[in-house]
Amino acid sequence: MNDDRSSCSMRESMTRRQFIWLSSLAGAGLITGCATNPVTGQKQLMLVSEDQEIQIDKQYSPYQFSADYGTSQDKKLNDYVDRTGKKMAAGSHRTQMPYNFRVVNANYVNAYAFPGGSIACTRGILLALDNEAELAALLGHELGHVNARHTAEQMSKGMLTQAVVGGLAVAAGTQGAVYGNMASQLGQVGAGALLASYSRDNERQADSLGMEYMVASGYSSDGMVGLMDMLQSMGKHKPGTIELMFSTHPMSEERYQTAVQTAETKYRAAKKNPLYRERYMDHTASLRAQKDAIDLMQQAEQELAKKNFAAADPHLRNALKKAPDDYTALVMMAKSQLLQKQWAVGRQYAEMAQQAYPQEAQAYHLSGFAKVQLKDFDGALAEFKRYDEVLAGNPNTLFFKGYCYEGMKQYPAAGQEYKRYLQVVNQGDYAGHAYKRLREWQAKGLI
Ligand SMILES: [Zn+2]
């Protein structure tokens, strides 16, 4: 452990902004100051209580899951991942946390944890793993971040709050800028603005805890070696697919070497434990049947990231031939069409995506956006209302509803939504638009 993290000396290096933010927490009675790390027993600067970790998790994790095309509809696959994670969580340092493990429908290779114990892995990473011990190593690593309170620690340093605010404001923009902002948002696949970026020390500790948890659950220590090996080779052969994982979880040759050594020394006895390869293959068979379609979507994502929309389309079309009801492929196609200003075609794909997965929010947002562009404000409003039912609390939805009412010339209703929006967000293009309209309408006596 390094002293900088285990002591509370960071107070002196706090910026004024961080200090103000922390003081506002203190006022709300949330400040806890120096806390004892549940894993190391050492002191760490901790200004976020456990209740607050859980509350932040509940509030923000649904947005990240939705950005990753929602929780997989494959209940058996999800239950399997949840079971594998919970088995280890029961032997972790913070058994009291409300852990939940899920597969999200994103194609890129990633896994992440929110501070209250919501942990997700993408279907892309599941396809890259070879056995259950590797899955356990992956989930164990994320559990390590939650148990050592790494995210809470980052928040205490004032980092995550910026990401949270930035993440929710990401879609902001006025009429002209709506398109531009959306384009930049879609350019980065699963931008992960809400995800914590860990330090190398955090990574070392999460690896070590992950190995401890997986071995205690009866897995071969070789699972961690296999996971590190896969991540390393993925970085070499498909770098675009694993970019976000590496930017949030810094990867190094050292992490691989440490896993090899620890498996040989500290956990040597556990090497002969099972990898459960067959069980993994059985439970992921339905996912692996979609591998070709997912490969095509990964190729499309690389093109979308480079804004080569026309080059992305053939991959998506081929993916949809193989998997016509795939929510992710339909949403990606809708986005690609909208980015090419093909509003009607984009709307069509967004509506197909809604049918494929009615409980997921993104498709409602996209068809709402398409309908705004087509000047069907009434129809767009209905889409944004549905979005709100599925994923409540996104301040941007307030703005979009206001914008639809404005399009229908229903000024009092528009004014109400804009006012509610400005209570949550007071900067950016959307806020500027809302404020300007409110002043105009007040001056004209329209509201
Ligand atoms: Zn990590």
PDB file of N, CA, C and O and ligand atoms in Angstrom, residues 111-112 138 141-142 144-145 150 196 198-199 202-204 206-207 245 248-250 255, ligand 1:
ATOM      1  N   ALA A 111     -15.634  -4.607 -18.361  1.00  0.00           N
ATOM      2  CA  ALA A 111     -16.324  -4.955 -17.116  1.00  0.00           C
ATOM      3  C   ALA A 111     -16.121  -3.786 -16.176  1.00  0.00           C
ATOM      4  O   ALA A 111     -15.119  -3.081 -16.284  1.00  0.00           O
ATOM      5  N   TYR A 112     -17.096  -3.541 -15.294  1.00  0.00           N
ATOM      6  CA  TYR A 112     -16.967  -2.397 -14.394  1.00  0.00           C
ATOM      7  C   TYR A 112     -17.812  -2.591 -13.153  1.00  0.00           C
ATOM      8  O   TYR A 112     -18.701  -3.447 -13.118  1.00  0.00           O
ATOM      9  N   LEU A 138     -12.356 -12.187 -13.344  1.00  0.00           N
ATOM     10  CA  LEU A 138     -12.846 -10.882 -13.804  1.00  0.00           C
ATOM     11  C   LEU A 138     -13.787 -10.264 -12.768  1.00  0.00           C
ATOM     12  O   LEU A 138     -13.632  -9.107 -12.374  1.00  0.00           O
ATOM     13  N   HIS A 141     -12.007  -9.349  -9.546  1.00  0.00           N
ATOM     14  CA  HIS A 141     -11.266  -8.090  -9.678  1.00  0.00           C
ATOM     15  C   HIS A 141     -12.202  -6.896  -9.430  1.00  0.00           C
ATOM     16  O   HIS A 141     -11.868  -5.973  -8.682  1.00  0.00           O
ATOM     17  N   GLU A 142     -13.373  -6.924 -10.036  1.00  0.00           N
ATOM     18  CA  GLU A 142     -14.334  -5.824  -9.845  1.00  0.00           C
ATOM     19  C   GLU A 142     -14.801  -5.778  -8.389  1.00  0.00           C
ATOM     20  O   GLU A 142     -14.953  -4.708  -7.810  1.00  0.00           O
ATOM     21  N   GLY A 144     -13.037  -6.593  -5.959  1.00  0.00           N
ATOM     22  CA  GLY A 144     -11.898  -6.005  -5.261  1.00  0.00           C
ATOM     23  C   GLY A 144     -12.012  -4.481  -5.228  1.00  0.00           C
ATOM     24  O   GLY A 144     -11.797  -3.859  -4.186  1.00  0.00           O
ATOM     25  N   HIS A 145     -12.386  -3.878  -6.356  1.00  0.00           N
ATOM     26  CA  HIS A 145     -12.547  -2.417  -6.392  1.00  0.00           C
ATOM     27  C   HIS A 145     -13.628  -1.962  -5.408  1.00  0.00           C
ATOM     28  O   HIS A 145     -13.473  -0.954  -4.732  1.00  0.00           O
ATOM     29  N   HIS A 150     -12.447   1.683  -3.869  1.00  0.00           N
ATOM     30  CA  HIS A 150     -11.682   2.512  -4.800  1.00  0.00           C
ATOM     31  C   HIS A 150     -12.515   3.611  -5.443  1.00  0.00           C
ATOM     32  O   HIS A 150     -12.039   4.715  -5.653  1.00  0.00           O
ATOM     33  N   ALA A 196     -15.387   4.852 -13.234  1.00  0.00           N
ATOM     34  CA  ALA A 196     -14.195   5.316 -12.526  1.00  0.00           C
ATOM     35  C   ALA A 196     -12.946   4.865 -13.274  1.00  0.00           C
ATOM     36  O   ALA A 196     -12.911   3.778 -13.837  1.00  0.00           O
ATOM     37  N   TYR A 198      -9.214   3.869 -12.550  1.00  0.00           N
ATOM     38  CA  TYR A 198      -8.432   3.483 -11.379  1.00  0.00           C
ATOM     39  C   TYR A 198      -6.951   3.749 -11.601  1.00  0.00           C
ATOM     40  O   TYR A 198      -6.473   3.779 -12.734  1.00  0.00           O
ATOM     41  N   SER A 199      -6.244   3.891 -10.498  1.00  0.00           N
ATOM     42  CA  SER A 199      -4.796   4.063 -10.579  1.00  0.00           C
ATOM     43  C   SER A 199      -4.143   2.682 -10.697  1.00  0.00           C
ATOM     44  O   SER A 199      -4.794   1.657 -10.488  1.00  0.00           O
ATOM     45  N   ASN A 202      -4.478   0.875  -7.462  1.00  0.00           N
ATOM     46  CA  ASN A 202      -5.817   0.293  -7.341  1.00  0.00           C
ATOM     47  C   ASN A 202      -5.895  -1.022  -8.102  1.00  0.00           C
ATOM     48  O   ASN A 202      -6.470  -2.002  -7.626  1.00  0.00           O
ATOM     49  N   GLU A 203      -5.326  -1.037  -9.303  1.00  0.00           N
ATOM     50  CA  GLU A 203      -5.368  -2.240 -10.133  1.00  0.00           C
ATOM     51  C   GLU A 203      -4.641  -3.398  -9.463  1.00  0.00           C
ATOM     52  O   GLU A 203      -5.137  -4.522  -9.439  1.00  0.00           O
ATOM     53  N   ARG A 204      -3.465  -3.105  -8.916  1.00  0.00           N
ATOM     54  CA  ARG A 204      -2.707  -4.160  -8.234  1.00  0.00           C
ATOM     55  C   ARG A 204      -3.519  -4.737  -7.095  1.00  0.00           C
ATOM     56  O   ARG A 204      -3.601  -5.956  -6.914  1.00  0.00           O
ATOM     57  N   ALA A 206      -6.816  -4.654  -6.670  1.00  0.00           N
ATOM     58  CA  ALA A 206      -8.003  -5.372  -7.148  1.00  0.00           C
ATOM     59  C   ALA A 206      -7.616  -6.743  -7.696  1.00  0.00           C
ATOM     60  O   ALA A 206      -8.344  -7.728  -7.515  1.00  0.00           O
ATOM     61  N   ASP A 207      -6.467  -6.833  -8.374  1.00  0.00           N
ATOM     62  CA  ASP A 207      -5.989  -8.136  -8.874  1.00  0.00           C
ATOM     63  C   ASP A 207      -5.742  -9.086  -7.709  1.00  0.00           C
ATOM     64  O   ASP A 207      -6.135 -10.260  -7.742  1.00  0.00           O
ATOM     65  N   MET A 245     -11.849  -0.422 -21.536  1.00  0.00           N
ATOM     66  CA  MET A 245     -11.435  -1.248 -20.406  1.00  0.00           C
ATOM     67  C   MET A 245     -10.037  -0.834 -19.934  1.00  0.00           C
ATOM     68  O   MET A 245      -9.797  -0.693 -18.744  1.00  0.00           O
ATOM     69  N   THR A 248      -9.979   2.591 -18.132  1.00  0.00           N
ATOM     70  CA  THR A 248     -10.495   2.602 -16.756  1.00  0.00           C
ATOM     71  C   THR A 248      -9.704   1.651 -15.852  1.00  0.00           C
ATOM     72  O   THR A 248      -9.565   1.892 -14.669  1.00  0.00           O
ATOM     73  N   HIS A 249      -9.219   0.546 -16.420  1.00  0.00           N
ATOM     74  CA  HIS A 249      -8.385  -0.406 -15.666  1.00  0.00           C
ATOM     75  C   HIS A 249      -7.020  -0.495 -16.353  1.00  0.00           C
ATOM     76  O   HIS A 249      -6.847  -1.295 -17.268  1.00  0.00           O
ATOM     77  N   PRO A 250      -6.051   0.325 -15.939  1.00  0.00           N
ATOM     78  CA  PRO A 250      -4.746   0.317 -16.624  1.00  0.00           C
ATOM     79  C   PRO A 250      -4.117  -1.089 -16.646  1.00  0.00           C
ATOM     80  O   PRO A 250      -4.032  -1.753 -15.621  1.00  0.00           O
ATOM     81  N   ARG A 255       1.151  -6.654 -14.473  1.00  0.00           N
ATOM     82  CA  ARG A 255      -0.041  -7.314 -13.913  1.00  0.00           C
ATOM     83  C   ARG A 255      -0.074  -8.778 -14.322  1.00  0.00           C
ATOM     84  O   ARG A 255      -0.431  -9.646 -13.537  1.00  0.00           O
TER      85      ARG A 255
HETATM   86 ZN    ZN B   1      -9.648  -2.650 -12.333  1.00  0.00          ZN
END
